[in-house]
Coordinates of C-alpha atoms and ligand atoms in Angstrom, one line a residue:
M1280 CA 93.6 97.5 77.4
E1281 CA 93.2 102.0 76.9
I1282 CA 96.9 102.0 75.6
K1283 CA 96.3 99.8 72.5
V1284 CA 92.8 101.6 71.9
V1285 CA 95.1 104.7 72.0
K1286 CA 97.8 102.6 69.2
D1287 CA 95.4 101.2 67.4
I1288 CA 93.5 105.1 66.5
L1289 CA 97.1 106.7 65.8
G1290 CA 97.3 103.3 63.5
A1291 CA 94.4 104.1 62.0
N1292 CA 95.4 107.9 61.1
E1293 CA 99.1 107.4 59.9
Q1294 CA 97.1 105.5 57.2
I1295 CA 95.3 108.2 56.2
A1296 CA 97.8 110.8 56.9
E1297 CA 100.5 108.6 54.1
R1298 CA 97.3 109.0 51.5
N1299 CA 97.2 112.6 52.2
R1300 CA 100.9 112.5 51.4
H1301 CA 100.4 110.7 48.8
L1302 CA 97.5 113.0 47.0
L1303 CA 99.9 116.2 47.9
D1304 CA 102.9 115.0 46.6
S1305 CA 101.1 113.7 42.5
K1306 CA 99.9 118.1 42.7
N1307 CA 102.9 118.7 44.1
V1308 CA 101.7 120.1 46.6
F1309 CA 103.7 120.6 49.6
A1310 CA 101.6 120.7 53.2
V1311 CA 103.7 122.0 56.5
N1312 CA 101.7 121.6 59.9
L1313 CA 101.7 125.3 62.2
M1314 CA 101.3 124.2 65.3
S1315 CA 101.8 126.3 68.6
S1316 CA 99.6 127.3 72.1
P1317 CA 97.2 129.4 71.9
G1318 CA 98.1 132.9 71.0
A1319 CA 101.8 131.9 69.8
G1320 CA 101.4 134.1 67.0
K1321 CA 100.7 131.1 64.1
T1322 CA 97.3 133.3 62.0
S1323 CA 100.0 136.4 61.9
L1324 CA 102.8 134.0 60.9
I1325 CA 100.7 132.8 57.9
L1326 CA 100.0 136.2 57.1
E1327 CA 103.8 137.3 56.7
T1328 CA 104.4 134.4 54.9
I1329 CA 101.4 135.3 52.0
K1330 CA 102.8 138.5 52.0
R1331 CA 106.6 138.0 51.5
L1332 CA 105.7 134.7 49.1
K1333 CA 102.1 135.4 47.1
Q1334 CA 104.1 136.8 43.7
E1335 CA 106.1 133.5 44.0
I1336 CA 103.9 130.8 44.4
K1337 CA 100.6 129.6 44.3
I1338 CA 99.4 129.5 48.6
G1339 CA 96.6 127.4 50.1
V1340 CA 95.6 127.4 53.6
I1341 CA 93.9 125.0 55.8
E1342 CA 92.1 126.4 59.3
G1343 CA 92.4 124.2 62.1
D1344 CA 89.5 125.8 65.3
V1345 CA 87.8 123.9 68.1
S1346 CA 85.3 126.5 66.6
S1347 CA 84.3 129.6 64.6
S1348 CA 86.2 131.1 61.3
L1349 CA 87.7 133.7 62.4
D1350 CA 91.0 133.5 61.3
A1351 CA 89.8 132.2 57.8
E1352 CA 88.2 135.6 57.5
V1353 CA 91.0 137.6 58.1
I1354 CA 92.8 135.6 55.2
G1355 CA 90.6 135.3 52.9
K1356 CA 90.9 139.0 52.3
E1357 CA 94.1 137.9 50.8
G1358 CA 92.5 136.0 48.6
I1359 CA 93.4 132.7 48.4
P1360 CA 91.7 129.5 48.3
V1361 CA 90.8 129.0 52.3
I1362 CA 89.3 126.2 53.2
Q1363 CA 88.1 125.9 58.0
I1364 CA 88.6 123.0 59.3
N1365 CA 86.0 123.5 62.7
T1366 CA 86.8 120.3 65.3
G1367 CA 84.2 120.7 67.2
G1368 CA 85.5 120.6 70.9
E1369 CA 88.9 118.2 69.5
C1370 CA 91.2 119.6 70.6
H1371 CA 94.0 119.3 67.3
L1372 CA 93.3 118.4 63.7
D1373 CA 93.2 114.8 62.8
A1374 CA 93.9 113.3 58.9
N1375 CA 90.4 112.5 58.9
M1376 CA 89.6 116.1 58.9
T1377 CA 92.7 117.3 57.1
Y1378 CA 91.3 114.6 53.9
R1379 CA 87.9 116.3 54.5
A1380 CA 89.9 119.8 54.2
L1381 CA 91.5 118.7 51.4
D1382 CA 89.3 117.5 49.4
N1383 CA 88.0 121.4 48.9
M1384 CA 90.8 122.4 47.8
P1385 CA 91.5 123.4 44.4
L1386 CA 94.8 121.5 44.3
Q1387 CA 96.2 121.8 41.4
D1388 CA 96.2 125.2 41.8
I1389 CA 97.8 125.2 45.5
E1390 CA 102.4 125.1 45.7
L1391 CA 102.7 125.8 49.5
L1392 CA 99.2 124.5 51.7
L1393 CA 99.7 126.3 55.1
I1394 CA 97.3 124.0 57.2
E1395 CA 97.6 126.1 61.1
N1396 CA 96.3 123.7 63.7
V1397 CA 94.3 123.9 67.0
G1398 CA 95.9 126.0 69.1
N1399 CA 97.3 123.8 71.7
L1400 CA 101.3 121.8 73.0
I1401 CA 99.6 118.4 73.7
C1402 CA 97.6 116.1 71.0
T1403 CA 98.5 117.9 68.1
A1404 CA 102.3 116.8 68.2
E1405 CA 100.6 113.6 67.8
F1406 CA 98.3 113.1 64.3
A1407 CA 99.8 112.9 61.3
L1408 CA 97.9 115.1 58.9
G1409 CA 100.0 113.9 55.6
E1410 CA 101.3 116.7 56.1
H1411 CA 105.8 117.7 54.6
K1412 CA 106.8 119.3 57.5
K1413 CA 106.3 120.5 61.4
I1414 CA 106.9 122.8 62.8
L1415 CA 106.9 124.9 66.1
I1416 CA 105.9 128.8 66.9
S1417 CA 106.6 129.0 69.8
S1418 CA 106.4 132.6 71.3
T1419 CA 108.6 134.1 74.1
P1420 CA 105.6 134.8 76.5
E1421 CA 105.0 131.6 77.1
G1422 CA 108.0 131.7 78.6
D1423 CA 111.4 129.5 77.9
D1424 CA 110.9 126.2 80.1
K1425 CA 108.4 125.2 77.3
P1426 CA 110.4 122.1 75.8
F1427 CA 111.0 120.6 79.2
K1428 CA 107.1 120.3 79.9
Y1429 CA 105.8 119.6 76.1
P1430 CA 109.0 117.2 75.0
L1431 CA 106.8 115.2 72.2
M1432 CA 106.0 118.3 70.4
F1433 CA 109.3 119.8 70.9
H1434 CA 110.7 116.4 69.5
T1435 CA 108.8 115.6 66.5
V1436 CA 108.8 119.1 64.2
D1437 CA 111.3 120.4 61.8
A1438 CA 111.3 123.5 62.5
I1439 CA 111.0 125.7 65.5
L1440 CA 110.1 129.5 65.5
I1441 CA 110.3 131.7 68.4
N1442 CA 108.0 134.4 67.9
K1443 CA 107.5 138.1 69.4
T1444 CA 111.2 138.1 70.0
D1445 CA 111.0 142.2 69.7
L1446 CA 108.9 141.3 73.9
L1447 CA 112.2 140.2 75.0
P1448 CA 113.6 143.2 76.2
Y1449 CA 110.2 143.5 79.2
L1450 CA 110.8 139.4 79.9
R1451 CA 112.8 136.6 81.2
F1452 CA 113.0 134.7 78.3
D1453 CA 116.8 133.2 77.6
T1454 CA 117.2 132.1 73.8
D1455 CA 120.2 130.1 74.3
A1456 CA 119.1 127.9 77.6
Y1457 CA 116.0 127.1 75.9
S1458 CA 117.5 126.5 72.2
R1459 CA 120.4 124.8 74.5
A1460 CA 117.1 122.6 76.0
V1461 CA 115.6 122.1 72.5
K1462 CA 118.5 120.8 70.9
G1463 CA 119.0 118.3 73.7
I1464 CA 115.4 117.1 73.0
N1465 CA 115.7 117.1 68.7
E1466 CA 119.3 117.6 67.6
K1467 CA 118.2 118.0 63.8
V1468 CA 116.1 120.8 64.8
E1469 CA 115.9 123.9 63.1
I1470 CA 115.8 127.3 65.1
F1471 CA 114.3 130.9 64.5
Q1472 CA 114.3 134.0 65.3
I1473 CA 111.0 135.9 64.1
S1474 CA 109.4 138.5 64.8
C1475 CA 105.4 138.8 63.1
A1476 CA 105.0 142.8 64.5
T1477 CA 108.5 144.1 63.7
G1478 CA 109.1 141.3 60.4
Q1479 CA 112.1 140.0 61.8
G1480 CA 113.8 136.5 60.5
I1481 CA 110.9 136.8 58.4
Q1482 CA 112.8 135.9 55.0
E1483 CA 115.2 133.8 57.2
W1484 CA 111.9 131.2 57.3
V1485 CA 110.5 132.2 53.8
S1486 CA 113.9 130.8 52.2
W1487 CA 114.3 127.6 54.6
L1488 CA 110.3 127.4 53.2
L1489 CA 111.7 127.5 49.9
T1490 CA 114.5 125.9 49.6
Q1491 CA 112.8 122.5 51.6
M1492 CA 109.8 122.5 48.6
N1493 CA 112.8 122.7 46.1
R1494 CA 114.1 120.5 47.7
R1495 CA 110.7 117.7 48.1
Y1496 CA 109.7 119.1 44.5
G1497 CA 113.0 119.8 42.2
G1498 CA 113.0 123.6 40.3
R1499 CA 110.4 125.0 39.5
Ligands
MG1922 MG1 94.8 131.2 65.1
ZN1923 ZN1 93.9 116.7 70.9

């Protein structure tokens, strides 16, 4: 019985997510769902992405957190539209919360929407938001065994950013073994090695993102 309830919740979420995607497509807004465990660098990646792209394209951000608006305040300083969602205890964003945020966003003035999900590697992977791409930020201090522990997340995403590569000399993180494990779960996933601290790999990530946007909505 419990299984059916879960399926109903996810089914209803899927429908709202589909509506969100239609709304985004009607305004040519490309949306990415950024997921990771707490502290892997979602907010830092958003800031690096804004830094490299804000002269070129119009960016908006949705910040998902259980509570507080700390990250939204940091990003708000960049002078771009930011909406904070406080999930009030829920450990993931869902399509309905995302819809309420979209409803308050000036979508006509946005080309790229970065959605920072709640820090959590489990149920964030299950709830579609209406995004066009799902991204995982996996940081080196978390260890290279995560693909084995959270296979759904690794299976679901379109790209994985291995963040904090500047710390590799101090850690036992085998990048090759990690990448092999990831490809075993998700053959098509793109893997980028980045460091928000040094800027390594950020340009490659940003170029990939622009390519995905152009594929969806044509050259701008
Ligand atoms: Mg954050
Ligand atoms: Zn959850």
